[in-house]
Short mmCIF file of C-alpha atoms in Angstrom, two decimals:
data_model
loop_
_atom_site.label_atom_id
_atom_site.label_comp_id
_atom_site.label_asym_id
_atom_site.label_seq_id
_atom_site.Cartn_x
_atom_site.Cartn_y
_atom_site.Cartn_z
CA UNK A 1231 23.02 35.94 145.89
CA UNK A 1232 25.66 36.72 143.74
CA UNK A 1233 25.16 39.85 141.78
CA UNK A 1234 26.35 39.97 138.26
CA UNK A 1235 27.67 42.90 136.32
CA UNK A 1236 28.34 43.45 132.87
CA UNK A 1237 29.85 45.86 130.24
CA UNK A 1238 29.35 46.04 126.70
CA UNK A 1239 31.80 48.27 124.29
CA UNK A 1240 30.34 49.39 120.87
CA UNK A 1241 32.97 50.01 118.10
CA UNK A 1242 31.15 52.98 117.21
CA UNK A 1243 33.07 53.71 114.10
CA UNK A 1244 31.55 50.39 112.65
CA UNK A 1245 28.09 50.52 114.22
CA UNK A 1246 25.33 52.01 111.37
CA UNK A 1247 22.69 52.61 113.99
CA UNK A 1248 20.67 49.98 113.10
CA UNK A 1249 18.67 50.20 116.61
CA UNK A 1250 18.50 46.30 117.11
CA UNK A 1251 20.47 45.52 119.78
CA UNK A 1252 18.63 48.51 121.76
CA UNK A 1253 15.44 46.57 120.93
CA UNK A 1254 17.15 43.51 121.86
CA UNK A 1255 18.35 44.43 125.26
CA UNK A 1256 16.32 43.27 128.50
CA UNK A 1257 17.71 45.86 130.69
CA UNK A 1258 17.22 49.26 128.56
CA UNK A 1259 20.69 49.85 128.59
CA UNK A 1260 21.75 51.13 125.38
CA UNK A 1261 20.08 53.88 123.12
CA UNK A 1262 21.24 55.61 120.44
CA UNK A 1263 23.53 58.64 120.40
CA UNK A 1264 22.63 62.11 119.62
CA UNK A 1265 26.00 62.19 118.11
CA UNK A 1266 27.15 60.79 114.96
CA UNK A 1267 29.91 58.66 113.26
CA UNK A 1268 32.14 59.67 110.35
CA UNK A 1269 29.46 58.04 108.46
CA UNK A 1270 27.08 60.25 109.55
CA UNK A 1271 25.01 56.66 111.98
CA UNK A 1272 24.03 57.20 115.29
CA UNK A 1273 26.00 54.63 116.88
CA UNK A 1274 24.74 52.63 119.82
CA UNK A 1275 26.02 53.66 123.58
CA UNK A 1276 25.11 52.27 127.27
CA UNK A 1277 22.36 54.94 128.31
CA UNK A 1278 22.09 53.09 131.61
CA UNK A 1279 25.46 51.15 132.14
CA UNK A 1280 24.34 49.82 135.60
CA UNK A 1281 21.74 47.89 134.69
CA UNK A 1282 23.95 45.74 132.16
CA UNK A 1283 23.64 41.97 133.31
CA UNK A 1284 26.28 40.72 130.58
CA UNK A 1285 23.63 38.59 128.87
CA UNK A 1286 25.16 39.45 125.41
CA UNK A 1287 21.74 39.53 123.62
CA UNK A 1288 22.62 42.70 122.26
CA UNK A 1289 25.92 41.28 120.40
CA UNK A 1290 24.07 38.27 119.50
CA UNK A 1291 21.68 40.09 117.00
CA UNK A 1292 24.50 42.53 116.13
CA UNK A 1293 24.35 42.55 112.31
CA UNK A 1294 27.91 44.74 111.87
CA UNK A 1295 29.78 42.52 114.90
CA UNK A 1296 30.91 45.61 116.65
CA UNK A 1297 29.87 44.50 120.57
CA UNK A 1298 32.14 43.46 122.99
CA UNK A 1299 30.53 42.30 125.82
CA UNK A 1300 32.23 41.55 129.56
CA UNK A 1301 30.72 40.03 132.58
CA UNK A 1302 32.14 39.90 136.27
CA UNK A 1303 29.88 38.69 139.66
CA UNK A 1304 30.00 40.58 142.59
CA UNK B 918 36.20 48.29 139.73
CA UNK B 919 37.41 46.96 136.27
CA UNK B 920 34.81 45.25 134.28
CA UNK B 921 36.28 45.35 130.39
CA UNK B 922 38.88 43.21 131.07
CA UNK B 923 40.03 40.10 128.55
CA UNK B 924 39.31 37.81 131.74
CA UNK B 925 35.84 39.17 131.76
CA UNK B 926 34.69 38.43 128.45
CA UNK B 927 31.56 37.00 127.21
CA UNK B 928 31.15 38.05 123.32
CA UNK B 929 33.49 39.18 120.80
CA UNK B 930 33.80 39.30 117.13
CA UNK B 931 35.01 36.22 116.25
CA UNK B 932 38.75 36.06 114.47
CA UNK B 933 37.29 34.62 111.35
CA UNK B 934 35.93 37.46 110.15
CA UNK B 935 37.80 40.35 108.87
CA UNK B 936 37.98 44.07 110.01
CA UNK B 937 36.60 45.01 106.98
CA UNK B 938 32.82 46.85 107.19
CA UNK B 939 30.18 45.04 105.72
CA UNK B 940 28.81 46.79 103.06
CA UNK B 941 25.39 45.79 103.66
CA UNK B 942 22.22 48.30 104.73
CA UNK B 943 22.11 49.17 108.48
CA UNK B 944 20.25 46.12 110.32
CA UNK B 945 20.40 43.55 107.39
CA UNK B 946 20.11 40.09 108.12
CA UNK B 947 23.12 39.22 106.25
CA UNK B 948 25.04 40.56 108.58
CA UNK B 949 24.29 37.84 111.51
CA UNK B 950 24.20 35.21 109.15
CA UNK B 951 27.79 35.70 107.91
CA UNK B 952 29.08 36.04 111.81
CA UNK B 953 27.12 32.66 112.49
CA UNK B 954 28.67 30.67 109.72
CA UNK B 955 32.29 32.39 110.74
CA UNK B 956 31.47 31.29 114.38
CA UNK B 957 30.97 27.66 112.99
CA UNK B 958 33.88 27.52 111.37
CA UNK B 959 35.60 29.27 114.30
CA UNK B 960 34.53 26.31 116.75
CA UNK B 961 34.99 23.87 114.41
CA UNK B 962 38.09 24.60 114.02
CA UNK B 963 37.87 24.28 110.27
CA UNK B 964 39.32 27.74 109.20
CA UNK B 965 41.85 26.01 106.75
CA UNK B 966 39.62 23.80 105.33
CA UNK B 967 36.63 25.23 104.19
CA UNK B 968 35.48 26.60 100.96
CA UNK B 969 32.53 29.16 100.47
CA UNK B 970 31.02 30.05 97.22
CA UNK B 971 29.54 33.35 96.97
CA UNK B 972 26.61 33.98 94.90
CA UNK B 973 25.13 36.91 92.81
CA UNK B 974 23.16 39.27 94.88
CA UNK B 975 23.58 41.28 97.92
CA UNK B 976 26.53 38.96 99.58
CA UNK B 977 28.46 38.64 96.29
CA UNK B 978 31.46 40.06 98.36
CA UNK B 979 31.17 37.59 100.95
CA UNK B 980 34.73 36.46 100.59
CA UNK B 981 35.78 40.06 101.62
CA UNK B 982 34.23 39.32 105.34
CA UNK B 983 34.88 36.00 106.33
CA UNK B 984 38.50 35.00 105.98
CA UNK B 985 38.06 31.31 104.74
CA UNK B 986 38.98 30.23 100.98
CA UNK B 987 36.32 31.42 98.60
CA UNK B 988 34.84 31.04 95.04
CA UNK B 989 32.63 33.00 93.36
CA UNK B 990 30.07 31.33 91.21
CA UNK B 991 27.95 32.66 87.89
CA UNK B 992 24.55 33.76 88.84
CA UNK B 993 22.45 31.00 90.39
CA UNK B 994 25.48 28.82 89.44
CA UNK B 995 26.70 27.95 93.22
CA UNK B 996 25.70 24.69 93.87
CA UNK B 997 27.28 23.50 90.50
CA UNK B 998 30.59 25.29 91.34
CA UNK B 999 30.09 23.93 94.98
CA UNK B 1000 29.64 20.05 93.46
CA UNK B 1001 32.88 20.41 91.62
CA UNK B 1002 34.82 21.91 94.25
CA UNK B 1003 33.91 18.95 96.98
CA UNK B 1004 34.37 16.33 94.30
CA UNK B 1005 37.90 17.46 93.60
CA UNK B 1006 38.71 17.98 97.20
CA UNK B 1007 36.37 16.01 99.22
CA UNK B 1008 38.16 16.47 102.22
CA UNK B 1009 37.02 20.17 102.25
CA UNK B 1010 33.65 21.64 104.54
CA UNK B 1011 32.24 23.58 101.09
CA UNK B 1012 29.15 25.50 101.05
CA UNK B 1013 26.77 27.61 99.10
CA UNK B 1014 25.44 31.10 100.48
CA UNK B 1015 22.75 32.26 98.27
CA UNK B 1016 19.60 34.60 97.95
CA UNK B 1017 16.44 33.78 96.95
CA UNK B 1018 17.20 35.61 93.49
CA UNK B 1019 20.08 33.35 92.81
CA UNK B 1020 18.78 30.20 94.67
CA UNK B 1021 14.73 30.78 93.90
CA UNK B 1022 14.90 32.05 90.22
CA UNK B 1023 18.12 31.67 87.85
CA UNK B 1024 19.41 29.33 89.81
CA UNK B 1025 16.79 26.86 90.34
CA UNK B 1026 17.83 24.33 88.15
CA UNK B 1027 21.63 23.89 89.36
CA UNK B 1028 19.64 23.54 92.88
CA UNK B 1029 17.60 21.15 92.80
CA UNK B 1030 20.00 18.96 90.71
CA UNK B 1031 22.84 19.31 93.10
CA UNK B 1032 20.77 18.61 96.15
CA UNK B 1033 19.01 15.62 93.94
CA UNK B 1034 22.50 13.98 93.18
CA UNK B 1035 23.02 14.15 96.85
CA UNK B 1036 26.12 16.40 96.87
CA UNK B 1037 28.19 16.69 100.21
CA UNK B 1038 27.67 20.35 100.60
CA UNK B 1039 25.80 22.78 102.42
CA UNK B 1040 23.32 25.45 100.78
CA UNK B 1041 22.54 28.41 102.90
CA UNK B 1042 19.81 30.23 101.66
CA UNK B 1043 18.61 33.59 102.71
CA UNK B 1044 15.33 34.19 101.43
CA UNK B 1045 13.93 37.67 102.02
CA UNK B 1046 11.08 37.55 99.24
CA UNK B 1047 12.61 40.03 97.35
CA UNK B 1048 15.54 41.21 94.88
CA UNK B 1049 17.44 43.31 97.44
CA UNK B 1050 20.81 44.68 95.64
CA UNK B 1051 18.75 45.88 92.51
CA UNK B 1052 16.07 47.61 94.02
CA UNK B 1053 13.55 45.48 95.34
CA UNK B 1054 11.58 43.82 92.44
CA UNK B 1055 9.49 40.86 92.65
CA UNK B 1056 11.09 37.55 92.99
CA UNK B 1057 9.29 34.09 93.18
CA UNK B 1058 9.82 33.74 96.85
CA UNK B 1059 7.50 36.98 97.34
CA UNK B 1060 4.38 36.87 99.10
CA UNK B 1061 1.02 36.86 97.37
CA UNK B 1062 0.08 40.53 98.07
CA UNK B 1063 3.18 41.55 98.92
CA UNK B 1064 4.64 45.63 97.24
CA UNK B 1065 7.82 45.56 95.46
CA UNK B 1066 9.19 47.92 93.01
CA UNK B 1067 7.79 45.38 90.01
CA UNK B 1068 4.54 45.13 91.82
CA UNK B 1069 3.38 48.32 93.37
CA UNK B 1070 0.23 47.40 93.78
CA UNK B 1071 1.00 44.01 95.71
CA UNK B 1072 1.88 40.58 93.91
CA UNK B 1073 -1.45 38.91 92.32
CA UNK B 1074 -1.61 35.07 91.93
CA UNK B 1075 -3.08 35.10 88.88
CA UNK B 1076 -0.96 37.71 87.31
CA UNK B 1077 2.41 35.97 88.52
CA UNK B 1078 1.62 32.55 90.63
CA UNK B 1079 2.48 31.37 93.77
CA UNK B 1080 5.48 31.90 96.02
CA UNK B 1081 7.64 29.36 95.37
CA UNK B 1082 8.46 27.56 98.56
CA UNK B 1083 11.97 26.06 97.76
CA UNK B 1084 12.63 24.49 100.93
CA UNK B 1085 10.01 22.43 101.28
CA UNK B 1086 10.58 21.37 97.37
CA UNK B 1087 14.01 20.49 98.05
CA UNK B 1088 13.26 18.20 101.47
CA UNK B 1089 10.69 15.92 99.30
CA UNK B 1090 14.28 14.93 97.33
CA UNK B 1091 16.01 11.66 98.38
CA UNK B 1092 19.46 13.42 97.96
CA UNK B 1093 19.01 15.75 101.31
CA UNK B 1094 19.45 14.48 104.43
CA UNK B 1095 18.73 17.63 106.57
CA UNK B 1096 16.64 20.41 105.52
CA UNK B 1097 15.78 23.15 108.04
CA UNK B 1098 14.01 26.66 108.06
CA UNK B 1099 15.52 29.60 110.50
CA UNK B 1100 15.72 32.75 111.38
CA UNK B 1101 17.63 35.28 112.85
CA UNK B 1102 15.41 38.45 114.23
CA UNK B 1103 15.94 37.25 117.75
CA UNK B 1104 17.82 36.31 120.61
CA UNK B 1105 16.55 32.62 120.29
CA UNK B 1106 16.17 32.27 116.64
CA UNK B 1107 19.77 33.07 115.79
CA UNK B 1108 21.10 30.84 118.23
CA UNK B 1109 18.98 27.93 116.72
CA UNK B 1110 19.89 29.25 113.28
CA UNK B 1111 23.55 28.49 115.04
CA UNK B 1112 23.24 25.08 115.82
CA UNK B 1113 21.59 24.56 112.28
CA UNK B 1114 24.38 25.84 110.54
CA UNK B 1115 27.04 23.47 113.08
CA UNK B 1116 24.76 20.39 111.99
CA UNK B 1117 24.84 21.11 108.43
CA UNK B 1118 28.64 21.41 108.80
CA UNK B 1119 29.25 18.36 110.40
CA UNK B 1120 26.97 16.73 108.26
CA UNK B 1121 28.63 17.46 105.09
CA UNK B 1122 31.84 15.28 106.18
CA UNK B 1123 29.20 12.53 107.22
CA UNK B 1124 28.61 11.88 103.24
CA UNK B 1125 24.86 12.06 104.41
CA UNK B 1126 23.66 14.15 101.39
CA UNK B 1127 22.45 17.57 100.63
CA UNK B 1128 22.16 19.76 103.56
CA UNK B 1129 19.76 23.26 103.22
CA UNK B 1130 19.47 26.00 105.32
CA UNK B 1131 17.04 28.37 104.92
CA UNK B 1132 17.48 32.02 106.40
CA UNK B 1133 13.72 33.61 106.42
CA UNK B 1134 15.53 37.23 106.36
CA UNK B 1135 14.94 40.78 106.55
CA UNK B 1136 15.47 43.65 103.49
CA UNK B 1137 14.54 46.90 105.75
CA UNK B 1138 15.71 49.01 102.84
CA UNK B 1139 13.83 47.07 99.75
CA UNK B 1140 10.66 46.81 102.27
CA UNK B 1141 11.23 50.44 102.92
CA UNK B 1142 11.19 50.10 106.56
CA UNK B 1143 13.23 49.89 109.84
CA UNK B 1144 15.18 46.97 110.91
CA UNK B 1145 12.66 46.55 113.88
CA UNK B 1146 9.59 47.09 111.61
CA UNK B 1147 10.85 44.74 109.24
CA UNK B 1148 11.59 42.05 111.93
CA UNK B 1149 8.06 42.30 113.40
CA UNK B 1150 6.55 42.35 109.58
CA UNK B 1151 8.26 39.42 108.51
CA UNK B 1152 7.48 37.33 111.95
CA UNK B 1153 3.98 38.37 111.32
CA UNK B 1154 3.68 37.94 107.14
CA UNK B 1155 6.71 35.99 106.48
CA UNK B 1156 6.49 33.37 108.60
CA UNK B 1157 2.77 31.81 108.20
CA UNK B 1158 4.03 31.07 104.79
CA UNK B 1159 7.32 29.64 105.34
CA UNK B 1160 7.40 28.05 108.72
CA UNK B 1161 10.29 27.87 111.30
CA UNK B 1162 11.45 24.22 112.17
CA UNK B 1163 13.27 21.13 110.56
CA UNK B 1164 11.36 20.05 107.50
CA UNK B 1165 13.68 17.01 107.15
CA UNK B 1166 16.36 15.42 108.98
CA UNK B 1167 17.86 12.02 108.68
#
């Protein structure tokens, strides 16, 4: 079976750490960082990047529009 | 291996919107409402030709995020503005995006009016039950029992009435031909809420009618809680009073 891999990059400068796409994802793989933005948000990272499946759920309920998301199969 | 690569992708911001940041709270529903009606217009192909009239409230600066043609309308006044802009230039996609404040209170007459005449337009409203951008005060879309800054001991019927269910007032008139409740706190419910908003769109050139969205929506900050609390509380309080589906389509 193909195995599919995916990506996701967070503009962090216009993420406001809203925490929805980490609720959002199916995989766990984003949290919120420990650091913070010029505006003082802890913007969203990939915790676990290998478990990204590219399913975009995460951008989907994005409220600020600042995921990217990529998918290849393997 | 490579995986952000342009061949790879799945999701991006769509063009239509600006680089601009929103100004709204961290996880507010506006947000994904205003990249679903750019993503309409962005598959639609209808960038050029459609008009948006911003309300009073919250997404008063509306026309800073989505780069379309814009108007913005008196307090409540948006549907009237909206019925002279598609009579003059009918061959424009024009539509309302209101609050309940604007579309549930001050506003109420130009509403049901417009969508009684039968105007072309669409009328997205986002009700959240409260007055968000001054505070959080009581507004007639709030539930019975429900805090706000104007009722901090909960709303009380027989101190202020009922909440006014707008949507379901507005499919009983013969001038709207598709009248549908969403949401947007998941996965699902925003891409539903997507396919809403296309219909309502496409409608509007159909000379159908009236079309009305409703947005049940989220204010984390005038609820005084997180974005994920507030999802959960309004999927559990919200929505036994106003009901996902289509109340109305013809």
């Amino acid at each position: 079976m193909a195995k599919v891999k995916g990506a996701v990059v967070v503009d962090t400068e216009q993420c406001k750490g809203c925490d929805l796409c980490v609720v959002a994802c199916p995989s766990d793989v984003l949290s919120l960082s420990k650091e913070a933005n010029a505006k003082g948000y802890n913007y969203s990272f990939m915790s676990s990047p290998d478990d990204c499946v590219g399913c975009a759920a995460c951008a989907y309920v994005c409220p600020d529009a600042c995921i990217t998301v990529y998918k290849v199969k393997i | 291996m490579n995986i952000i690569d342009s061949a790879n992708l799945v999701y991006r911001k769509t063009p239509v919107m600006t680089d601009l940041t929103m100004h709204y709270c961290p996880g507010c529903s506006h947000g994904v409402v205003h990249k679903l009606v750019a993503e309409v217009i962005d598959e639609m192909d209808i960038q050029d030709k459609t008009i948006g009239i911003a309300p009073v409230g919250c997404a008063v600066f509306a026309y800073k995020y989505i780069d379309i043609d814009w108007q913005q309308a008196a307090h409540g006044r948006a549907p009237a503005l909206a019925t002279a802009v598609k009579r003059l230039l009918p061959d424009r996609y024009v539509f309302t995006y209101q609050g309940d404040g604007d579309l549930a209170a001050i506003g109420t007459a130009e509403t049901i009016h417009a969508c009684n005449r039968g105007e072309n337009i669409v009328i997205i409203f986002i009700n959240n039950g409260i007055y968000g951008m001054t505070g959080g005060q009581m507004a007639p879309t709030t539930l019975d029992g429900m805090k706000t800054a104007t009722s901090p001991s909960g709303r009380s019927v027989p101190l202020n009435g009922y909440p006014l269910d707008m949507t379901k007032l507005l499919a009983e008139l013969d001038g709207t031909c598709y009248v549908t409740r969403q949401s947007v706190h998941s996965l699902g419910a925003v891409r539903k809420t997507k396919k809403a908003l296309r219909k309502a769109f496409e409608n509007s050139m159909l000379e159908k009618g009236t079309s009305v969205i409703e947005v049940v929506s989220t204010c984390n900050s005038g609820w005084k809680m997180t974005p994920d609390e507030s999802n959960k509380w309004m999927v559990e309080n919200m929505f036994p009073k106003y009901p996902m589906g289509d109340l109305k389509d013809r």
